[in-house]
Tab-separated table of C-alpha atoms and ligand atoms in Angstrom:
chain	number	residue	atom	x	y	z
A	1	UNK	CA	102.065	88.443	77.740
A	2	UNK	CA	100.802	85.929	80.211
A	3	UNK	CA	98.720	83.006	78.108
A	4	UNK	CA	96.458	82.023	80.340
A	5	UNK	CA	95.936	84.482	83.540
A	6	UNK	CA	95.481	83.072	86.949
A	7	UNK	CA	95.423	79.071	86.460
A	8	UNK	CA	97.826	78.160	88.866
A	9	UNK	CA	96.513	75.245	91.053
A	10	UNK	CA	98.685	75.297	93.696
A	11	UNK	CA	97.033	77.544	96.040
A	12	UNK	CA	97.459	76.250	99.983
A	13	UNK	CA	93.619	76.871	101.209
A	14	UNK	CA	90.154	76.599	99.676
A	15	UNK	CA	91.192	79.970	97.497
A	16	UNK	CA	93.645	80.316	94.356
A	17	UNK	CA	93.398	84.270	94.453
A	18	UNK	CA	91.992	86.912	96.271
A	19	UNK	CA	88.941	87.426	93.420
A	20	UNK	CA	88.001	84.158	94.007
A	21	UNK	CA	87.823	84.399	98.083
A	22	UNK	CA	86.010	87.306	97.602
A	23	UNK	CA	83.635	85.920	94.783
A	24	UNK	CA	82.737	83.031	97.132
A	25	UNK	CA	82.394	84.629	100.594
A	26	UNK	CA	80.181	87.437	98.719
A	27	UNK	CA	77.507	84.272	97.355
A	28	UNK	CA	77.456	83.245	100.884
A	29	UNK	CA	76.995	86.434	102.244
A	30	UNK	CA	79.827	86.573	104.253
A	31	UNK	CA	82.437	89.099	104.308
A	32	UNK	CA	86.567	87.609	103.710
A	33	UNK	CA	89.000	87.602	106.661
A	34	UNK	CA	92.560	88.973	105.801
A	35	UNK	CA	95.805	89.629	108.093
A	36	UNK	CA	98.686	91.550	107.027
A	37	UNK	CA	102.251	90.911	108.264
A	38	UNK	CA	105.600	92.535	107.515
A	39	UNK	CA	108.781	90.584	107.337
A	40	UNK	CA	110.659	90.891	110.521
A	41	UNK	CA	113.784	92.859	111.252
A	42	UNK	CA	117.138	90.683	111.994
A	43	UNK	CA	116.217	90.078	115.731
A	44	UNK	CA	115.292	86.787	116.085
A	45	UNK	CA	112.724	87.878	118.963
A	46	UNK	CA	110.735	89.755	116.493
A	47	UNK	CA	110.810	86.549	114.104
A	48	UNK	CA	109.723	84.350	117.290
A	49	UNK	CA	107.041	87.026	117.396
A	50	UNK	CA	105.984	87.005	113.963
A	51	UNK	CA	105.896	83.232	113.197
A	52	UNK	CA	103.648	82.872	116.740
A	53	UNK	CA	101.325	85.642	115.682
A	54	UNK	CA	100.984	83.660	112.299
A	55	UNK	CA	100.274	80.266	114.024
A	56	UNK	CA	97.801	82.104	116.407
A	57	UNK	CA	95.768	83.904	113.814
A	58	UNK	CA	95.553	80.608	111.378
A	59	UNK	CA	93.683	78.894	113.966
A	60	UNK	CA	90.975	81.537	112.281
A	61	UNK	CA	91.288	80.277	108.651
A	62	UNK	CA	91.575	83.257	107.518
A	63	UNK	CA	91.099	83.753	103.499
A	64	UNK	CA	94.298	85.042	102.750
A	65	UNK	CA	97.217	87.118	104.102
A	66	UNK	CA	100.083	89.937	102.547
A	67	UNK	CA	103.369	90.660	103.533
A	68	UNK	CA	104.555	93.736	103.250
A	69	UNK	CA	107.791	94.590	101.197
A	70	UNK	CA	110.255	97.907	101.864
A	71	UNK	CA	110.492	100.779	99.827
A	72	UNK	CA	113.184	100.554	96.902
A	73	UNK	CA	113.725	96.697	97.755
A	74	UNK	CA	115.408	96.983	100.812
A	75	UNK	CA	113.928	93.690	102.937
A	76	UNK	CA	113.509	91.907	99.698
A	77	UNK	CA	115.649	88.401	100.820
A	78	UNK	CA	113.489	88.470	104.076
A	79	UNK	CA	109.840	89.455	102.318
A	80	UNK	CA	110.537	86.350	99.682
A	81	UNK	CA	111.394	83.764	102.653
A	82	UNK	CA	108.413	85.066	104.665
A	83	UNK	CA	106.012	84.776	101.514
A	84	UNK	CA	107.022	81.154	100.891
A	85	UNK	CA	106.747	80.257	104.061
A	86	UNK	CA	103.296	81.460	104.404
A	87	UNK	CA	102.239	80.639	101.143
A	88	UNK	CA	102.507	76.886	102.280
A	89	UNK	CA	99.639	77.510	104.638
A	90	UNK	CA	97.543	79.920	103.181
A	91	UNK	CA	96.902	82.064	99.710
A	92	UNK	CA	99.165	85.150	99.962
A	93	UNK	CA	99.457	87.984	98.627
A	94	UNK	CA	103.110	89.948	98.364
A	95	UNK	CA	103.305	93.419	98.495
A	96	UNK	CA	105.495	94.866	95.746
A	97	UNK	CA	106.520	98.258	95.248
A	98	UNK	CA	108.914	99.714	92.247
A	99	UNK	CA	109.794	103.069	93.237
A	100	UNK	CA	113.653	103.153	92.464
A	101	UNK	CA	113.474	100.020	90.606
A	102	UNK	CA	114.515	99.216	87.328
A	103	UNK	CA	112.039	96.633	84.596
A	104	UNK	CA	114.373	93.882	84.670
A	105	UNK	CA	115.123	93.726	88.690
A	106	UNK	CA	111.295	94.455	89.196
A	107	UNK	CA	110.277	91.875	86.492
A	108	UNK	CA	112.638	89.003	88.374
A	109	UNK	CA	110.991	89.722	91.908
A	110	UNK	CA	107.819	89.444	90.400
A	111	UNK	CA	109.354	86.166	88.941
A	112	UNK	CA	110.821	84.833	92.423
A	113	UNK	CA	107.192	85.932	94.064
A	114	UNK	CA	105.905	83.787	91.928
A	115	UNK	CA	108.067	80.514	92.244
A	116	UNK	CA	107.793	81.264	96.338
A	117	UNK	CA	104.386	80.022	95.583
A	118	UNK	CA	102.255	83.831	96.190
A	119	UNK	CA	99.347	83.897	93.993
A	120	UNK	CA	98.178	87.713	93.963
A	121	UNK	CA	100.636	91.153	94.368
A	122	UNK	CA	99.445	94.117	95.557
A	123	UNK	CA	101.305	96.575	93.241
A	124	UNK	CA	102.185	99.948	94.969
A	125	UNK	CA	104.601	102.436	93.937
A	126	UNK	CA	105.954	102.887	97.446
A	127	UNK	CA	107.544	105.610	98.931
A	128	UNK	CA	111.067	107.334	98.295
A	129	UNK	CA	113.565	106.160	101.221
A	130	UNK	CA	115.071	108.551	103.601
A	131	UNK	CA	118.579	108.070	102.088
A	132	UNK	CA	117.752	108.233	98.467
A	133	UNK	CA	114.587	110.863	98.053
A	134	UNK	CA	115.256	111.508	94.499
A	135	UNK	CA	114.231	107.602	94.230
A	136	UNK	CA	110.731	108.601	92.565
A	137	UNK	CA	112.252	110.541	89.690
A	138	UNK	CA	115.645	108.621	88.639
A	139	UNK	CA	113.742	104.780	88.943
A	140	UNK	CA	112.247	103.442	85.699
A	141	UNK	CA	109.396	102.704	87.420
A	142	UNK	CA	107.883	105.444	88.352
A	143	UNK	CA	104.213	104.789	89.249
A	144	UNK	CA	102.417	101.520	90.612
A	145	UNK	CA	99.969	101.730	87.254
A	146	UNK	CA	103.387	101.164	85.547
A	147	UNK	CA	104.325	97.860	88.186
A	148	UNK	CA	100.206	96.752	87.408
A	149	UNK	CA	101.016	96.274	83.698
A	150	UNK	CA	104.661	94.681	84.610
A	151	UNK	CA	103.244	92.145	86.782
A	152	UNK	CA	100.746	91.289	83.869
A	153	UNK	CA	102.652	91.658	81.359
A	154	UNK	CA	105.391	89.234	83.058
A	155	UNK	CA	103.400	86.657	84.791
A	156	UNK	CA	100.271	85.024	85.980
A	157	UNK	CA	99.451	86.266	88.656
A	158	UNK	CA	96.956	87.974	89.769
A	159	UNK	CA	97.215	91.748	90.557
A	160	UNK	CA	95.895	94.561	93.480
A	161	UNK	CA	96.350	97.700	94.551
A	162	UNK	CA	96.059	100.459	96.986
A	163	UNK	CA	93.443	102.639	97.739
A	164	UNK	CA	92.979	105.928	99.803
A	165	UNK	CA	89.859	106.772	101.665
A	166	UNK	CA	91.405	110.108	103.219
A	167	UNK	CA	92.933	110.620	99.676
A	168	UNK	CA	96.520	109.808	99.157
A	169	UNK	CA	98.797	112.485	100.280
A	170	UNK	CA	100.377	113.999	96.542
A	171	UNK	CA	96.602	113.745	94.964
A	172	UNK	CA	94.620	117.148	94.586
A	173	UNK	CA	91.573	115.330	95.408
A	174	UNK	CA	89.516	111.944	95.589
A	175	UNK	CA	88.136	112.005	91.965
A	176	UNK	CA	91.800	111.971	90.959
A	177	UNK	CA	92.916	109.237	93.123
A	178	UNK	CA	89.729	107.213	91.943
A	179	UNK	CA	90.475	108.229	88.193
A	180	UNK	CA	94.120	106.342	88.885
A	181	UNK	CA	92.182	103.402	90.434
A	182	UNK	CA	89.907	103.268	86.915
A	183	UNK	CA	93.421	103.729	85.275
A	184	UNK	CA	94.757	100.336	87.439
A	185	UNK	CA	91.353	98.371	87.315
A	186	UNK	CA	91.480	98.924	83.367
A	187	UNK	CA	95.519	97.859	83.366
A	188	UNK	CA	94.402	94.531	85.198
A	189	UNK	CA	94.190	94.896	89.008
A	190	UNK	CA	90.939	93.316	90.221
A	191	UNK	CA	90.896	94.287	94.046
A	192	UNK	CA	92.028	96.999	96.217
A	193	UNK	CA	93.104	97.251	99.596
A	194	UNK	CA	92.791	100.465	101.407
A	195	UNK	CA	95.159	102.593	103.598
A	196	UNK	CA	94.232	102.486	107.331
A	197	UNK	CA	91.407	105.009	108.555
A	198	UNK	CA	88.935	105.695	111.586
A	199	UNK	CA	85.480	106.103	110.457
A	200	UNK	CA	82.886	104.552	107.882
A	201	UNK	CA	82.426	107.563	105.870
A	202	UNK	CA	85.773	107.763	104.637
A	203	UNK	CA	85.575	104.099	103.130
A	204	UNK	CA	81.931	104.677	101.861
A	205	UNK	CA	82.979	107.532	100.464
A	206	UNK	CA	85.620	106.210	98.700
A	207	UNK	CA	84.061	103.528	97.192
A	208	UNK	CA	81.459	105.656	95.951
A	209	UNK	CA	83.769	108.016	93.884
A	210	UNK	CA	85.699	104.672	92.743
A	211	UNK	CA	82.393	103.756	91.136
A	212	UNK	CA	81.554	107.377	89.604
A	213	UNK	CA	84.866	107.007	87.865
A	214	UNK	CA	84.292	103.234	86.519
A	215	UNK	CA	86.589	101.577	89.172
A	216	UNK	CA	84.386	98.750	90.661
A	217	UNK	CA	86.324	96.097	91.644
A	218	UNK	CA	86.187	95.458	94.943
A	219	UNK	CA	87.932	97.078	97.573
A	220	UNK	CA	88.812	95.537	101.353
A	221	UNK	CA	89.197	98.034	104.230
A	222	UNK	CA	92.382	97.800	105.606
A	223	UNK	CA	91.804	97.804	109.342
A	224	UNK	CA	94.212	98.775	112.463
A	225	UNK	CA	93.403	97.897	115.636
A	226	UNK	CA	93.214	100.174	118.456
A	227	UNK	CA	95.314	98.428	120.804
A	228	UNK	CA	98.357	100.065	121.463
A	229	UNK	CA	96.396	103.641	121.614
A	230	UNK	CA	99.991	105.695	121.540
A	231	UNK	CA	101.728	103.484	118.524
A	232	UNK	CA	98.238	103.555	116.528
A	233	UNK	CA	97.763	107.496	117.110
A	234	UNK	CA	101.584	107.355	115.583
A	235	UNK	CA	100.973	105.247	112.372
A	236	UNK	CA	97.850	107.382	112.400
A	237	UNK	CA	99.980	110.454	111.748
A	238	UNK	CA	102.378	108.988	109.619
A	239	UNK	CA	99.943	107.842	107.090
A	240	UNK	CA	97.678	111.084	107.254
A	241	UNK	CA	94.420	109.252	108.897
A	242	UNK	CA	92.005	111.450	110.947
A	243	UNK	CA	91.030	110.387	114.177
A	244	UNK	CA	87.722	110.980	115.020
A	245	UNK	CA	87.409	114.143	117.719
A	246	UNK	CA	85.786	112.299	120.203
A	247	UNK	CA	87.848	108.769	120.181
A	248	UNK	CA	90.783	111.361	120.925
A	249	UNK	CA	89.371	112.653	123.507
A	250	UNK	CA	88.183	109.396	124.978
A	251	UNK	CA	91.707	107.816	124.289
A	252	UNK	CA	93.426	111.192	126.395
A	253	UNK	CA	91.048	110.924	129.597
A	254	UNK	CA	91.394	107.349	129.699
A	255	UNK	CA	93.261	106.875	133.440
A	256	UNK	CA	95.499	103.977	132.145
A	257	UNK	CA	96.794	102.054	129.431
A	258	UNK	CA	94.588	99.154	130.134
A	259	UNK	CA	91.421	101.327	130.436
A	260	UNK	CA	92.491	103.246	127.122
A	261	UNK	CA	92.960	99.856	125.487
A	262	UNK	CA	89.483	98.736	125.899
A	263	UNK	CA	88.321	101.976	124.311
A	264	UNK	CA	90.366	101.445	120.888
A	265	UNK	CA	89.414	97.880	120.857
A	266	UNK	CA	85.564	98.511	121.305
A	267	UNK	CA	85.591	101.300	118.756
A	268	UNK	CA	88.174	99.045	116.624
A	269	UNK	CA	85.218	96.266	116.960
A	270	UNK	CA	82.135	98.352	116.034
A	271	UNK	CA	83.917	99.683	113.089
A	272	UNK	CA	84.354	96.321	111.760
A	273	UNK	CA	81.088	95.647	112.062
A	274	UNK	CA	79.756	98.809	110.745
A	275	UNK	CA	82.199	98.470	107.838
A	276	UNK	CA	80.672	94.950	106.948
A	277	UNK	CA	77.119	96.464	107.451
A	278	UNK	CA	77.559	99.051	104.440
A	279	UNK	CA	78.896	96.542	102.261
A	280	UNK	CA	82.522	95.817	102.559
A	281	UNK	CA	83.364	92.814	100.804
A	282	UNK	CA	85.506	91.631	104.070
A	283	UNK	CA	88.447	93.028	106.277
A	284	UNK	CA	92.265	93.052	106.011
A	285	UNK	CA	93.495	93.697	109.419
A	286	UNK	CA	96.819	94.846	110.094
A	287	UNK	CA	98.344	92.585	112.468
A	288	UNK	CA	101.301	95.042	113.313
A	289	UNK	CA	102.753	90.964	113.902
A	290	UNK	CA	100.613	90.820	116.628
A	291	UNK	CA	97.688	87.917	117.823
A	292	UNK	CA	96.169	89.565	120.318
A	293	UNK	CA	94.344	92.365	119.336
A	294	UNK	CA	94.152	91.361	115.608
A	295	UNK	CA	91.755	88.243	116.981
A	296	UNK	CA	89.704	90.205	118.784
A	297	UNK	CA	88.400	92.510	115.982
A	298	UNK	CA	87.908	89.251	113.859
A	299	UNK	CA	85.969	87.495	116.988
A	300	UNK	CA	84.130	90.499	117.498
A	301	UNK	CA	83.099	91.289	114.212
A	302	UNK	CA	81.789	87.650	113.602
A	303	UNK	CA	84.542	87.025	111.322
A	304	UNK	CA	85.846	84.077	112.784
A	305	UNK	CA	85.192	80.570	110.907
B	1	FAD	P1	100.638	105.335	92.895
B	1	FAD	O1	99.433	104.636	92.399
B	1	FAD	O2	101.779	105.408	91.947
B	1	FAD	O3	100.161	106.783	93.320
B	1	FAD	C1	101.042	107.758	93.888
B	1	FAD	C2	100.490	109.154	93.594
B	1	FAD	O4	100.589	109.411	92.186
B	1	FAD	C3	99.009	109.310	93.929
B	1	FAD	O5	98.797	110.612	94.380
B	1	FAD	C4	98.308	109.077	92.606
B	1	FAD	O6	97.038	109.733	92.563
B	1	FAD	C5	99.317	109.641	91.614
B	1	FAD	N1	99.287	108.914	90.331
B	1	FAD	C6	99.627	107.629	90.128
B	1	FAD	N2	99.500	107.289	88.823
B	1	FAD	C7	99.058	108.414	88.191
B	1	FAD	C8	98.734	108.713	86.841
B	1	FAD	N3	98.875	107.807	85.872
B	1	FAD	N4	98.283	109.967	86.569
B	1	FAD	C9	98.172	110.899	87.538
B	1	FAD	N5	98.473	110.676	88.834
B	1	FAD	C10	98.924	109.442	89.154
B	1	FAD	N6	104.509	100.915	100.976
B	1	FAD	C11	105.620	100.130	101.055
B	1	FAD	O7	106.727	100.643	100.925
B	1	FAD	N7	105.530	98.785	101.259
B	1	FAD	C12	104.341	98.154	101.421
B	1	FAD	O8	104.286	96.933	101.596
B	1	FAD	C13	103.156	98.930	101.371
B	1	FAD	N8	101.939	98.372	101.509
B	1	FAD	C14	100.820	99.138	101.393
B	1	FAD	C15	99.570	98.517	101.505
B	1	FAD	C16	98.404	99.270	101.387
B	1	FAD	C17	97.069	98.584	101.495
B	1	FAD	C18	98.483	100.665	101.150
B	1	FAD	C19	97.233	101.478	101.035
B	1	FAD	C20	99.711	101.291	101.047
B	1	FAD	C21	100.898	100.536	101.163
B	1	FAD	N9	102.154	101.118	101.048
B	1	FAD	C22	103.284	100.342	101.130
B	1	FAD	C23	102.296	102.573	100.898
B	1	FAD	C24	102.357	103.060	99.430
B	1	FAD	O9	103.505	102.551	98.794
B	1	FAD	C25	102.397	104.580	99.457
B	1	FAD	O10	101.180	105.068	99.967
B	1	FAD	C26	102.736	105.296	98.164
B	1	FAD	O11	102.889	106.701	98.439
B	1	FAD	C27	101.664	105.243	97.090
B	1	FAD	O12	101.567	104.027	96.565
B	1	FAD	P2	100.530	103.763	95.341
B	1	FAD	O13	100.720	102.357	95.021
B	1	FAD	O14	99.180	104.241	95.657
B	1	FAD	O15	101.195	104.720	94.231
């Protein structure tokens, strides 16, 4: 069992964990800035990309950033060089998930996360993999409640999770999926980061039932910007978020790319701000390894330090 949770003092920024970032942008009244990044692919174009994007978007001081991590391990060498890179510039936080994974190969991730220098994981159970979809049954981990007790059980560091504000596709309903969050808050995890979505209600919402069921930590909207109207509509799909009626429609008749563009990033924008208006402790926003569009929302929302 870890001795003394969450005294490392290395942290590169003003911030040694994501609690802390929150704690102190919340007695300023301000809301946290947070970028997400996956690890790129072999191309070294899409590394050229990623390591630009990162310069671009620390000219923001952002808070803190995450780095996503495959399902069943499978970009784990890249995911622990991009962390430890990172982590020399900023607090960040490494995705983890255990679906197909055993204790012991789980535990020493958890172990090299922590000597790349990342100071927080977001624990998720992740999904099965195309090639192996009997992963969630035959891993020994089978849940991320399971990885939130491993990571504190194992190390120091500090622990969050996911959250679903259109309710996570294999839950009956939102009360369960906000009993699980009670279940993770009371195993340890002390933030939660939320699954992309469209409209205010569906975070409100969610963070309402969190607190019926006792789970009150803190939890940041994940936001996606509406740049690339066609690959957000996509990941839209994919992930099960509604878009709003109207922003369809408005996306369909736009004449051009460049004229639908300015309609995702305006609605992106004033659902930033709306989102920090009803009380969101700050915004993650899904770079997709992108600058551009990722500034923008920050800028626009007032976000930018
Ligand atoms: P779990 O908490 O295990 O939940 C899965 C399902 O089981 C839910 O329906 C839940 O209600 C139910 N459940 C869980 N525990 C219990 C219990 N004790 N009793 C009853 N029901 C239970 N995936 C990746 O592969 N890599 C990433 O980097 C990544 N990053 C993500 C970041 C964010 C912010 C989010 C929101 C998701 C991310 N995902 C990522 C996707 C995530 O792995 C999938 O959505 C996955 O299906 C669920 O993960 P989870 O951690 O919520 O799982």
């Amino acid at each position: 069992m870890p001795v003394c949770p969450l005294l490392r003092k290395t942290s590169a920024g003003p911030f040694e964990t994501v609690t802390e970032a929150l704690g102190t942008r919340s007695g300023r009244q301000e809301p946290s800035l947070s970028f997400e990044f996956f690890p790129p692919r072999n191309q070294e174009e899409a590394a050229d990309q990623l390591w630009r994007s990162f310069d671009a978007l620390m000219e923001v001081s952002p808070d803190f950033i995450s780095v996503t991590y495959g399902a069943g391990g499978s970009n784990r060498e890249t995911s622990l060089a991009v962390v430890e890179r990172m982590a020399r510039d900023v607090m960040t936080i490494g995705h983890l998930t255990c679906v197909g994974g055993s204790r012991a190969s789980t535990a020493e991730t958890i172990s090299r996360f922590e000597d790349a220098g990342v100071h927080s994981i977001l624990a998720l159970r992740g999904d099965a993999p195309q090639d192996n979809p009997d992963a969630l049954k035959t891993g020994e981990l089978k849940s991320a409640l399971e990885l939130v007790h491993l990571v504190r059980q194992t190390s120091n560091l500090e622990v969050g999770v996911a959250a679903f504000p259109e309710v996570h596709p294999e839950s009956p309903h939102m009360e369960h999926d906000s009993m699980v969050l009670e279940m993770k808050q009371s195993a340890g995890a002390t933030y939660a980061m939320t699954q992309l979505f469209f409209t205010v209600d569906a975070y409100t919402d969610l963070v309402s039932s969190a607190k019926i069921a006792g789970a009150t930590m803190p939890i940041i909207p994940g936001l996606m910007p509406v740049g690339n109207a066609a690959k957000v509509l996509r990941m839209a799909e994919m992930s099960g978020a509604a878009i709003p009626v109207e922003l369809l429609k408005e996306l369909e008749n736009a004449g051009s790319d460049a004229e639908a563009r300015v309609i995702g990033m305006e609605y992106s924008i004033k659902l930033a701000r709306d989102l920090v208006d009803a009380g969101a402790p700050g915004l993650h926003i899904f770079s997709m390894n992108l600058s551009k569009a990722a500034l923008e929302v920050a800028r626009g929302a007032g976000l930018c330090r």
